[in-house]
mmCIF file of C-alpha atoms and ligand atoms in Angstrom:
data_model
loop_
_atom_site.group_PDB
_atom_site.id
_atom_site.type_symbol
_atom_site.label_atom_id
_atom_site.label_comp_id
_atom_site.label_asym_id
_atom_site.label_seq_id
_atom_site.Cartn_x
_atom_site.Cartn_y
_atom_site.Cartn_z
ATOM 1 C CA UNK A 1 5.935 5.472 21.695
ATOM 2 C CA UNK A 2 4.354 8.816 22.547
ATOM 3 C CA UNK A 3 3.007 9.368 19.012
ATOM 4 C CA UNK A 4 -0.494 10.387 20.143
ATOM 5 C CA UNK A 5 -1.519 13.305 22.334
ATOM 6 C CA UNK A 6 -4.359 11.731 24.319
ATOM 7 C CA UNK A 7 -7.359 13.328 26.008
ATOM 8 C CA UNK A 8 -7.732 12.488 29.715
ATOM 9 C CA UNK A 9 -10.487 9.883 29.369
ATOM 10 C CA UNK A 10 -10.485 6.086 29.290
ATOM 11 C CA UNK A 11 -13.373 4.452 27.449
ATOM 12 C CA UNK A 12 -14.643 1.070 28.500
ATOM 13 C CA UNK A 13 -17.851 0.368 26.571
ATOM 14 C CA UNK A 14 -19.846 1.533 23.570
ATOM 15 C CA UNK A 15 -23.312 1.069 22.072
ATOM 16 C CA UNK A 16 -24.647 2.853 18.980
ATOM 17 C CA UNK A 17 -23.591 6.503 19.221
ATOM 18 C CA UNK A 18 -22.821 6.303 22.974
ATOM 19 C CA UNK A 19 -19.641 5.586 24.911
ATOM 20 C CA UNK A 20 -19.067 5.039 28.614
ATOM 21 C CA UNK A 21 -15.803 5.687 30.417
ATOM 22 C CA UNK A 22 -14.311 3.561 33.195
ATOM 23 C CA UNK A 23 -16.208 5.620 35.808
ATOM 24 C CA UNK A 24 -19.538 4.969 34.071
ATOM 25 C CA UNK A 25 -19.918 8.479 32.665
ATOM 26 C CA UNK A 26 -21.844 8.549 29.354
ATOM 27 C CA UNK A 27 -20.693 10.377 26.211
ATOM 28 C CA UNK A 28 -22.196 11.099 22.805
ATOM 29 C CA UNK A 29 -19.624 9.986 20.260
ATOM 30 C CA UNK A 30 -19.241 12.458 17.369
ATOM 31 C CA UNK A 31 -15.886 10.988 16.350
ATOM 32 C CA UNK A 32 -16.686 7.267 15.932
ATOM 33 C CA UNK A 33 -13.085 6.142 16.338
ATOM 34 C CA UNK A 34 -12.062 8.637 13.595
ATOM 35 C CA UNK A 35 -14.745 7.600 11.144
ATOM 36 C CA UNK A 36 -14.496 3.865 11.803
ATOM 37 C CA UNK A 37 -17.634 2.960 13.775
ATOM 38 C CA UNK A 38 -20.066 4.045 11.055
ATOM 39 C CA UNK A 39 -22.511 1.269 11.998
ATOM 40 C CA UNK A 40 -22.353 2.379 15.638
ATOM 41 C CA UNK A 41 -20.469 0.772 18.501
ATOM 42 C CA UNK A 42 -21.116 -2.958 18.884
ATOM 43 C CA UNK A 43 -23.805 -3.219 16.201
ATOM 44 C CA UNK A 44 -25.562 -6.532 16.972
ATOM 45 C CA UNK A 45 -25.182 -7.907 13.409
ATOM 46 C CA UNK A 46 -21.452 -7.158 13.301
ATOM 47 C CA UNK A 47 -20.893 -8.428 16.849
ATOM 48 C CA UNK A 48 -22.690 -11.656 15.993
ATOM 49 C CA UNK A 49 -20.744 -12.107 12.732
ATOM 50 C CA UNK A 50 -17.439 -11.684 14.610
ATOM 51 C CA UNK A 51 -18.550 -14.031 17.391
ATOM 52 C CA UNK A 52 -19.659 -16.714 14.942
ATOM 53 C CA UNK A 53 -16.568 -16.489 12.707
ATOM 54 C CA UNK A 54 -14.187 -16.391 15.698
ATOM 55 C CA UNK A 55 -15.392 -19.846 16.679
ATOM 56 C CA UNK A 56 -15.044 -21.266 13.166
ATOM 57 C CA UNK A 57 -11.822 -19.965 11.501
ATOM 58 C CA UNK A 58 -9.895 -16.773 12.298
ATOM 59 C CA UNK A 59 -7.158 -16.738 9.683
ATOM 60 C CA UNK A 60 -5.406 -18.650 6.933
ATOM 61 C CA UNK A 61 -2.764 -17.491 4.505
ATOM 62 C CA UNK A 62 -3.697 -15.865 1.219
ATOM 63 C CA UNK A 63 -1.904 -18.807 -0.392
ATOM 64 C CA UNK A 64 -5.231 -20.639 0.122
ATOM 65 C CA UNK A 65 -8.901 -19.843 -0.388
ATOM 66 C CA UNK A 66 -11.385 -18.975 2.340
ATOM 67 C CA UNK A 67 -14.970 -17.978 1.763
ATOM 68 C CA UNK A 68 -15.580 -14.776 3.786
ATOM 69 C CA UNK A 69 -12.777 -12.816 2.079
ATOM 70 C CA UNK A 70 -13.886 -13.907 -1.391
ATOM 71 C CA UNK A 71 -17.523 -13.067 -0.667
ATOM 72 C CA UNK A 72 -16.529 -9.705 0.762
ATOM 73 C CA UNK A 73 -14.299 -8.821 -2.212
ATOM 74 C CA UNK A 74 -17.125 -9.736 -4.603
ATOM 75 C CA UNK A 75 -19.637 -7.654 -2.646
ATOM 76 C CA UNK A 76 -17.262 -4.683 -2.525
ATOM 77 C CA UNK A 77 -16.575 -4.841 -6.243
ATOM 78 C CA UNK A 78 -20.288 -5.125 -7.112
ATOM 79 C CA UNK A 79 -21.059 -2.129 -4.905
ATOM 80 C CA UNK A 80 -18.411 0.060 -6.533
ATOM 81 C CA UNK A 81 -16.281 -0.286 -9.660
ATOM 82 C CA UNK A 82 -16.891 -3.860 -10.804
ATOM 83 C CA UNK A 83 -13.252 -4.867 -11.195
ATOM 84 C CA UNK A 84 -10.965 -6.679 -8.764
ATOM 85 C CA UNK A 85 -10.160 -6.051 -5.127
ATOM 86 C CA UNK A 86 -6.926 -6.221 -3.151
ATOM 87 C CA UNK A 87 -7.750 -6.546 0.538
ATOM 88 C CA UNK A 88 -5.384 -5.205 3.186
ATOM 89 C CA UNK A 89 -5.431 -3.853 6.742
ATOM 90 C CA UNK A 90 -5.410 -0.056 6.694
ATOM 91 C CA UNK A 91 -5.968 3.028 4.608
ATOM 92 C CA UNK A 92 -2.311 3.729 4.000
ATOM 93 C CA UNK A 93 -1.834 0.159 2.813
ATOM 94 C CA UNK A 94 -4.793 0.502 0.425
ATOM 95 C CA UNK A 95 -3.236 3.664 -1.023
ATOM 96 C CA UNK A 96 0.169 1.976 -1.325
ATOM 97 C CA UNK A 97 -1.543 -0.643 -3.473
ATOM 98 C CA UNK A 98 -3.136 2.076 -5.630
ATOM 99 C CA UNK A 99 0.238 3.816 -6.040
ATOM 100 C CA UNK A 100 1.976 0.580 -7.051
ATOM 101 C CA UNK A 101 -0.839 -0.285 -9.445
ATOM 102 C CA UNK A 102 -0.752 3.177 -11.057
ATOM 103 C CA UNK A 103 3.039 3.087 -11.423
ATOM 104 C CA UNK A 104 3.050 -0.392 -12.937
ATOM 105 C CA UNK A 105 0.235 0.613 -15.299
ATOM 106 C CA UNK A 106 2.351 3.603 -16.382
ATOM 107 C CA UNK A 107 5.498 1.484 -16.822
ATOM 108 C CA UNK A 108 3.550 -0.787 -19.174
ATOM 109 C CA UNK A 109 2.897 2.271 -21.346
ATOM 110 C CA UNK A 110 6.639 3.051 -21.445
ATOM 111 C CA UNK A 111 6.612 5.826 -18.834
ATOM 112 C CA UNK A 112 9.962 5.442 -17.059
ATOM 113 C CA UNK A 113 9.465 7.896 -14.208
ATOM 114 C CA UNK A 114 5.757 8.174 -13.625
ATOM 115 C CA UNK A 115 4.262 10.979 -11.589
ATOM 116 C CA UNK A 116 1.127 11.043 -9.425
ATOM 117 C CA UNK A 117 -0.721 14.355 -9.179
ATOM 118 C CA UNK A 118 -2.179 15.066 -5.720
ATOM 119 C CA UNK A 119 -4.005 18.031 -4.201
ATOM 120 C CA UNK A 120 -2.648 20.459 -1.641
ATOM 121 C CA UNK A 121 -4.163 19.640 1.743
ATOM 122 C CA UNK A 122 -4.441 15.944 0.873
ATOM 123 C CA UNK A 123 -3.840 13.255 3.452
ATOM 124 C CA UNK A 124 -3.273 9.764 2.112
ATOM 125 C CA UNK A 125 -1.521 8.051 5.027
ATOM 126 C CA UNK A 126 1.631 7.706 7.084
ATOM 127 C CA UNK A 127 3.719 5.110 5.288
ATOM 128 C CA UNK A 128 6.714 6.574 3.480
ATOM 129 C CA UNK A 129 5.050 6.651 0.032
ATOM 130 C CA UNK A 130 1.683 7.897 1.271
ATOM 131 C CA UNK A 131 3.477 10.633 3.233
ATOM 132 C CA UNK A 132 5.076 11.710 -0.017
ATOM 133 C CA UNK A 133 1.545 11.844 -1.474
ATOM 134 C CA UNK A 134 0.387 14.113 1.389
ATOM 135 C CA UNK A 135 1.921 17.517 0.529
ATOM 136 C CA UNK A 136 1.763 19.239 3.907
ATOM 137 C CA UNK A 137 3.389 16.440 5.904
ATOM 138 C CA UNK A 138 5.838 15.789 3.079
ATOM 139 C CA UNK A 139 6.919 19.433 3.292
ATOM 140 C CA UNK A 140 7.655 19.095 7.023
ATOM 141 C CA UNK A 141 10.532 16.832 5.955
ATOM 142 C CA UNK A 142 10.823 14.786 9.158
ATOM 143 C CA UNK A 143 11.329 11.447 7.465
ATOM 144 C CA UNK A 144 13.256 12.177 4.284
ATOM 145 C CA UNK A 145 14.307 11.203 1.809
ATOM 146 C CA UNK A 146 10.767 10.541 0.607
ATOM 147 C CA UNK A 147 10.107 8.797 -2.706
ATOM 148 C CA UNK A 148 9.942 11.100 -5.720
ATOM 149 C CA UNK A 149 7.096 11.121 -8.211
ATOM 150 C CA UNK A 150 4.357 13.177 -6.546
ATOM 151 C CA UNK A 151 3.291 16.622 -7.705
ATOM 152 C CA UNK A 152 0.872 18.827 -5.753
ATOM 153 C CA UNK A 153 -1.604 21.308 -7.248
ATOM 154 C CA UNK A 154 -4.122 23.606 -5.504
ATOM 155 C CA UNK A 155 -7.307 21.842 -4.444
ATOM 156 C CA UNK A 156 -9.682 24.395 -5.967
ATOM 157 C CA UNK A 157 -8.211 25.104 -9.405
ATOM 158 C CA UNK A 158 -9.438 22.868 -12.255
ATOM 159 C CA UNK A 159 -7.170 24.551 -14.827
ATOM 160 C CA UNK A 160 -4.039 24.041 -12.693
ATOM 161 C CA UNK A 161 -4.953 20.390 -12.294
ATOM 162 C CA UNK A 162 -5.497 19.853 -16.007
ATOM 163 C CA UNK A 163 -2.224 21.621 -16.776
ATOM 164 C CA UNK A 164 -0.319 19.354 -14.357
ATOM 165 C CA UNK A 165 -1.459 16.151 -16.067
ATOM 166 C CA UNK A 166 0.809 15.208 -18.922
ATOM 167 C CA UNK A 167 2.749 12.415 -20.616
ATOM 168 C CA UNK A 168 4.425 11.301 -17.391
ATOM 169 C CA UNK A 169 1.271 11.209 -15.281
ATOM 170 C CA UNK A 170 0.410 7.777 -13.919
ATOM 171 C CA UNK A 171 -2.563 8.919 -11.838
ATOM 172 C CA UNK A 172 -4.432 11.754 -10.205
ATOM 173 C CA UNK A 173 -5.222 10.903 -6.594
ATOM 174 C CA UNK A 174 -7.983 12.784 -4.738
ATOM 175 C CA UNK A 175 -10.031 12.512 -1.525
ATOM 176 C CA UNK A 176 -13.550 13.609 -2.563
ATOM 177 C CA UNK A 177 -13.726 15.486 0.757
ATOM 178 C CA UNK A 178 -10.408 16.238 2.469
ATOM 179 C CA UNK A 179 -10.886 15.027 6.025
ATOM 180 C CA UNK A 180 -7.638 15.628 7.866
ATOM 181 C CA UNK A 181 -7.296 19.096 6.302
ATOM 182 C CA UNK A 182 -10.490 20.096 8.141
ATOM 183 C CA UNK A 183 -13.379 18.707 6.016
ATOM 184 C CA UNK A 184 -13.002 20.464 2.665
ATOM 185 C CA UNK A 185 -15.200 19.071 -0.119
ATOM 186 C CA UNK A 186 -13.307 19.129 -3.417
ATOM 187 C CA UNK A 187 -15.339 21.232 -5.875
ATOM 188 C CA UNK A 188 -17.088 19.224 -8.610
ATOM 189 C CA UNK A 189 -15.257 21.110 -11.419
ATOM 190 C CA UNK A 190 -11.896 19.948 -9.986
ATOM 191 C CA UNK A 191 -12.976 16.302 -9.964
ATOM 192 C CA UNK A 192 -14.505 16.676 -13.440
ATOM 193 C CA UNK A 193 -11.235 18.239 -14.675
ATOM 194 C CA UNK A 194 -9.274 15.321 -13.198
ATOM 195 C CA UNK A 195 -11.525 12.837 -15.013
ATOM 196 C CA UNK A 196 -11.165 14.732 -18.291
ATOM 197 C CA UNK A 197 -7.374 15.020 -17.988
ATOM 198 C CA UNK A 198 -7.032 11.326 -17.100
ATOM 199 C CA UNK A 199 -9.198 10.315 -20.057
ATOM 200 C CA UNK A 200 -7.082 12.449 -22.381
ATOM 201 C CA UNK A 201 -3.712 11.177 -21.102
ATOM 202 C CA UNK A 202 -4.529 7.583 -20.145
ATOM 203 C CA UNK A 203 -3.683 8.258 -16.486
ATOM 204 C CA UNK A 204 -5.809 6.669 -13.773
ATOM 205 C CA UNK A 205 -8.209 8.602 -11.575
ATOM 206 C CA UNK A 206 -7.755 7.249 -8.038
ATOM 207 C CA UNK A 207 -10.311 8.335 -5.441
ATOM 208 C CA UNK A 208 -9.350 7.869 -1.800
ATOM 209 C CA UNK A 209 -12.645 7.026 -0.082
ATOM 210 C CA UNK A 210 -10.994 5.994 3.161
ATOM 211 C CA UNK A 211 -12.755 8.661 5.218
ATOM 212 C CA UNK A 212 -15.627 9.565 2.869
ATOM 213 C CA UNK A 213 -16.724 6.017 2.042
ATOM 214 C CA UNK A 214 -18.988 3.465 3.733
ATOM 215 C CA UNK A 215 -21.933 5.854 3.871
ATOM 216 C CA UNK A 216 -20.202 8.725 5.646
ATOM 217 C CA UNK A 217 -21.183 11.354 3.025
ATOM 218 C CA UNK A 218 -24.725 9.988 2.507
ATOM 219 C CA UNK A 219 -24.032 7.503 -0.308
ATOM 220 C CA UNK A 220 -22.065 4.274 -0.008
ATOM 221 C CA UNK A 221 -19.152 6.038 -1.792
ATOM 222 C CA UNK A 222 -18.897 9.822 -2.008
ATOM 223 C CA UNK A 223 -18.049 9.710 -5.743
ATOM 224 C CA UNK A 224 -21.565 8.403 -6.395
ATOM 225 C CA UNK A 225 -22.822 11.954 -5.664
ATOM 226 C CA UNK A 226 -20.099 13.632 -7.729
ATOM 227 C CA UNK A 227 -19.308 14.208 -11.396
ATOM 228 C CA UNK A 228 -16.894 11.306 -12.035
ATOM 229 C CA UNK A 229 -16.419 7.596 -11.626
ATOM 230 C CA UNK A 230 -12.841 6.659 -10.689
ATOM 231 C CA UNK A 231 -10.643 3.965 -12.229
ATOM 232 C CA UNK A 232 -9.370 2.940 -8.805
ATOM 233 C CA UNK A 233 -10.931 3.461 -5.380
ATOM 234 C CA UNK A 234 -9.386 2.923 -1.970
ATOM 235 C CA UNK A 235 -11.367 2.296 1.205
ATOM 236 C CA UNK A 236 -10.601 1.446 4.844
ATOM 237 C CA UNK A 237 -11.695 2.895 8.228
ATOM 238 C CA UNK A 238 -15.388 1.841 8.431
ATOM 239 C CA UNK A 239 -14.919 -0.930 5.862
ATOM 240 C CA UNK A 240 -14.219 -3.618 8.464
ATOM 241 C CA UNK A 241 -17.027 -2.774 10.880
ATOM 242 C CA UNK A 242 -14.367 -1.828 13.439
ATOM 243 C CA UNK A 243 -11.768 -4.461 12.518
ATOM 244 C CA UNK A 244 -8.744 -3.362 10.464
ATOM 245 C CA UNK A 245 -9.724 -3.806 6.823
ATOM 246 C CA UNK A 246 -8.611 -1.784 3.808
ATOM 247 C CA UNK A 247 -9.141 -2.344 0.113
ATOM 248 C CA UNK A 248 -7.992 -1.142 -3.269
ATOM 249 C CA UNK A 249 -10.688 -1.699 -5.913
ATOM 250 C CA UNK A 250 -10.231 -1.391 -9.676
ATOM 251 C CA UNK A 251 -12.616 -0.702 -12.503
ATOM 252 C CA UNK A 252 -12.986 -3.343 -15.209
ATOM 253 C CA UNK A 253 -9.958 -3.453 -17.504
ATOM 254 C CA UNK A 254 -7.406 -2.992 -14.730
ATOM 255 C CA UNK A 255 -7.905 -6.394 -13.131
ATOM 256 C CA UNK A 256 -4.610 -7.854 -14.324
ATOM 257 C CA UNK A 257 -2.181 -4.999 -13.646
ATOM 258 C CA UNK A 258 -0.795 -6.499 -10.421
ATOM 259 C CA UNK A 259 0.092 -10.133 -10.963
ATOM 260 C CA UNK A 260 0.825 -13.092 -8.699
ATOM 261 C CA UNK A 261 3.837 -12.418 -6.497
ATOM 262 C CA UNK A 262 3.848 -8.641 -7.075
ATOM 263 C CA UNK A 263 1.926 -7.561 -3.997
ATOM 264 C CA UNK A 264 0.670 -9.119 -0.788
ATOM 265 C CA UNK A 265 -0.173 -8.759 2.883
ATOM 266 C CA UNK A 266 -0.123 -11.489 5.527
ATOM 267 C CA UNK A 267 -3.300 -10.663 7.446
ATOM 268 C CA UNK A 268 -5.294 -9.325 4.490
ATOM 269 C CA UNK A 269 -8.746 -10.713 3.853
ATOM 270 C CA UNK A 270 -8.551 -13.132 6.764
ATOM 271 C CA UNK A 271 -11.897 -14.785 7.564
ATOM 272 C CA UNK A 272 -12.526 -12.991 10.888
ATOM 273 C CA UNK A 273 -12.002 -9.478 9.509
ATOM 274 C CA UNK A 274 -13.841 -10.330 6.282
ATOM 275 C CA UNK A 275 -16.874 -11.633 8.195
ATOM 276 C CA UNK A 276 -17.044 -8.347 10.100
ATOM 277 C CA UNK A 277 -16.661 -6.394 6.853
ATOM 278 C CA UNK A 278 -19.473 -8.349 5.174
ATOM 279 C CA UNK A 279 -21.775 -7.605 8.102
ATOM 280 C CA UNK A 280 -20.778 -3.920 8.054
ATOM 281 C CA UNK A 281 -21.506 -3.473 4.347
ATOM 282 C CA UNK A 282 -24.847 -5.265 4.849
ATOM 283 C CA UNK A 283 -25.775 -2.743 7.532
ATOM 284 C CA UNK A 284 -24.573 0.359 5.696
ATOM 285 C CA UNK A 285 -25.460 -0.350 2.063
ATOM 286 C CA UNK A 286 -29.108 0.369 2.816
ATOM 287 C CA UNK A 287 -30.977 3.165 0.998
ATOM 288 C CA UNK A 288 -33.018 4.118 4.046
ATOM 289 C CA UNK A 289 -29.926 4.426 6.277
ATOM 290 C CA UNK A 290 -28.100 6.437 3.601
ATOM 291 C CA UNK A 291 -31.123 8.713 3.141
ATOM 292 C CA UNK A 292 -31.168 9.351 6.898
ATOM 293 C CA UNK A 293 -27.459 10.239 6.794
ATOM 294 C CA UNK A 294 -28.222 12.968 4.241
ATOM 295 C CA UNK A 295 -31.243 14.229 6.208
ATOM 296 C CA UNK A 296 -29.583 14.193 9.627
ATOM 297 C CA UNK A 297 -26.426 15.702 8.131
ATOM 298 C CA UNK A 298 -28.502 18.601 6.810
ATOM 299 C CA UNK A 299 -30.269 18.994 10.154
ATOM 300 C CA UNK A 300 -26.971 18.933 12.089
ATOM 301 C CA UNK A 301 -25.295 21.394 9.698
ATOM 302 C CA UNK A 302 -28.263 23.804 9.944
ATOM 303 C CA UNK A 303 -28.077 23.574 13.732
ATOM 304 C CA UNK A 304 -24.334 24.330 13.677
ATOM 305 C CA UNK A 305 -24.956 27.398 11.485
ATOM 306 C CA UNK A 306 -27.221 28.837 14.161
ATOM 307 C CA UNK A 307 -24.502 28.650 16.863
ATOM 308 C CA UNK A 308 -22.862 31.972 17.597
ATOM 309 C CA UNK A 309 -19.106 31.584 17.019
ATOM 310 C CA UNK A 310 -19.348 29.077 14.172
ATOM 311 C CA UNK A 311 -18.401 30.999 11.057
ATOM 312 C CA UNK A 312 -18.581 28.282 8.404
ATOM 313 C CA UNK A 313 -20.003 24.771 8.079
ATOM 314 C CA UNK A 314 -18.551 22.400 5.471
ATOM 315 C CA UNK A 315 -19.030 18.807 4.434
ATOM 316 C CA UNK A 316 -21.629 16.345 3.224
ATOM 317 C CA UNK A 317 -23.851 13.846 5.012
ATOM 318 C CA UNK A 318 -22.446 13.121 8.466
ATOM 319 C CA UNK A 319 -18.903 14.260 7.602
ATOM 320 C CA UNK A 320 -19.056 17.808 8.895
ATOM 321 C CA UNK A 321 -16.477 20.493 9.704
ATOM 322 C CA UNK A 322 -17.115 23.785 11.466
ATOM 323 C CA UNK A 323 -14.845 26.786 10.963
ATOM 324 C CA UNK A 324 -14.671 28.878 14.127
ATOM 325 C CA UNK A 325 -14.886 32.655 14.333
ATOM 326 C CA UNK A 326 -11.605 34.503 14.975
ATOM 327 C CA UNK A 327 -10.244 34.226 18.484
ATOM 328 C CA UNK A 328 -12.085 31.037 19.504
ATOM 329 C CA UNK A 329 -9.889 28.212 20.737
ATOM 330 C CA UNK A 330 -10.883 24.848 19.182
ATOM 331 C CA UNK A 331 -8.884 22.763 21.692
ATOM 332 C CA UNK A 332 -10.622 24.543 24.588
ATOM 333 C CA UNK A 333 -14.027 23.894 23.000
ATOM 334 C CA UNK A 334 -13.220 20.201 22.434
ATOM 335 C CA UNK A 335 -12.059 19.876 26.033
ATOM 336 C CA UNK A 336 -15.210 21.563 27.439
ATOM 337 C CA UNK A 337 -17.347 19.361 25.161
ATOM 338 C CA UNK A 338 -15.609 16.234 26.469
ATOM 339 C CA UNK A 339 -16.296 17.343 30.053
ATOM 340 C CA UNK A 340 -19.935 17.884 29.050
ATOM 341 C CA UNK A 341 -20.118 14.376 27.518
ATOM 342 C CA UNK A 342 -19.537 15.046 23.803
ATOM 343 C CA UNK A 343 -16.606 13.564 21.886
ATOM 344 C CA UNK A 344 -15.443 15.608 18.896
ATOM 345 C CA UNK A 345 -12.155 16.340 17.168
ATOM 346 C CA UNK A 346 -9.934 19.216 16.040
ATOM 347 C CA UNK A 347 -8.236 18.193 12.766
ATOM 348 C CA UNK A 348 -6.888 21.609 11.716
ATOM 349 C CA UNK A 349 -6.540 25.161 13.093
ATOM 350 C CA UNK A 350 -9.849 26.868 13.968
ATOM 351 C CA UNK A 351 -11.794 23.773 12.946
ATOM 352 C CA UNK A 352 -14.047 21.276 14.703
ATOM 353 C CA UNK A 353 -14.785 17.963 12.973
ATOM 354 C CA UNK A 354 -17.843 15.766 13.519
ATOM 355 C CA UNK A 355 -18.013 12.126 12.375
ATOM 356 C CA UNK A 356 -20.840 10.522 14.370
ATOM 357 C CA UNK A 357 -21.953 6.921 13.827
ATOM 358 C CA UNK A 358 -24.446 6.860 10.947
ATOM 359 C CA UNK A 359 -27.057 5.150 13.154
ATOM 360 C CA UNK A 360 -27.300 8.212 15.406
ATOM 361 C CA UNK A 361 -30.818 9.437 16.267
ATOM 362 C CA UNK A 362 -32.219 12.928 15.724
ATOM 363 C CA UNK A 363 -32.568 13.326 19.509
ATOM 364 C CA UNK A 364 -28.842 12.547 19.918
ATOM 365 C CA UNK A 365 -27.958 15.079 17.198
ATOM 366 C CA UNK A 366 -30.073 17.711 18.993
ATOM 367 C CA UNK A 367 -28.415 16.910 22.314
ATOM 368 C CA UNK A 368 -24.970 17.382 20.704
ATOM 369 C CA UNK A 369 -26.071 20.741 19.254
ATOM 370 C CA UNK A 370 -27.273 21.844 22.666
ATOM 371 C CA UNK A 371 -23.911 20.900 24.289
ATOM 372 C CA UNK A 372 -22.006 22.618 21.466
ATOM 373 C CA UNK A 373 -24.080 25.780 21.813
ATOM 374 C CA UNK A 374 -22.914 26.005 25.429
ATOM 375 C CA UNK A 375 -19.276 25.027 24.801
ATOM 376 C CA UNK A 376 -18.621 27.281 21.769
HETATM 377 N N1 PLP B 401 -6.582 8.435 3.480
HETATM 378 C C1 PLP B 401 -7.460 9.215 4.138
HETATM 379 C C2 PLP B 401 -8.374 10.097 3.346
HETATM 380 C C3 PLP B 401 -7.541 9.181 5.530
HETATM 381 O O1 PLP B 401 -8.414 9.971 6.165
HETATM 382 C C4 PLP B 401 -6.669 8.318 6.238
HETATM 383 C C5 PLP B 401 -6.685 8.289 7.721
HETATM 384 O O2 PLP B 401 -7.154 9.197 8.386
HETATM 385 C C6 PLP B 401 -5.780 7.531 5.519
HETATM 386 C C7 PLP B 401 -5.765 7.604 4.146
HETATM 387 C C8 PLP B 401 -4.845 6.587 6.232
HETATM 388 O O3 PLP B 401 -5.569 5.524 6.775
HETATM 389 P P1 PLP B 401 -4.907 4.595 7.912
HETATM 390 O O4 PLP B 401 -4.735 5.441 9.128
HETATM 391 O O5 PLP B 401 -5.912 3.486 8.079
HETATM 392 O O6 PLP B 401 -3.613 4.112 7.357
#
């Protein structure tokens, strides 16, 4: 179905932060498959893990045990909230799990029609429930009727958020940095207000780390640099080292909310994808790599600020958005950059977004800045 507007290029090969098209032309990849290839294209450790597991056991049903998925779930829990993990295959599916968990948790407290508070500008996925949780797309009303039970508040107003959380609230769901809206970090006071309101009401704080997680913002999870620890975290995109892996992770105390038979997913946690995910977290959960992400992110953002025509630079680590000066055409800039061998993305009006692989070198960052200087 024609659901994607594609750029006129066909990629054939990738290595680190570089891509080659079918004619052999080389590109610097500042999109990384929309924040998926955080370890770089074809990282040798991930490639080897996939190769080895593909020859041993690709998949079995979740009605049985298999080691890679269990090891990965344990590793993910230890690296984040310490509770239990539901593995799945995408970000939207991870958020669906969080929504079901929050609603069931609320039902157990006698809340008949629980509500989830979300932020304006949020993007939580494209399934019917996660669309309802994404206020802008929900308001376009293409796929109604959408499920009820979501309430949107401004993304920069801690008082409005606190006022929206009440007896019926099952959860507050937030992306620490809104990616699809154009890279907008949520101010610390808003996240702190969400934590405070959840603590007061017994609602769950759910952080959607699907785009911000796996090192993208300069820590394994973006919340580790912020003011609050969530009760539930969702992850996907870079989690599987390029294979489709999502996860919903709980804090301790919420392990038993979803019980046997209440949720599931055929492919989830299969050995092949889990082996890739284990290799990816091994590569990325490395203090020196994460430190470089913060340093190179600062260097790249400073370089963007010095380009005439870029009015604002937002983000953290290597999740960076540039607001363009009035009158500049982002699609034209992205198209000229692609011709010049730089892949970038336009997520929102007047905005360029940069999500390079985290293994990128300083020389590659400088080359991208030089191309951008010309194209902007
Ligand atoms: N949540 C956030 C913050 C995202 O950025 C995305 C995808 O861009 C999703 C959820 C949905 O993930 P998926 O496309 O894997 O379903």
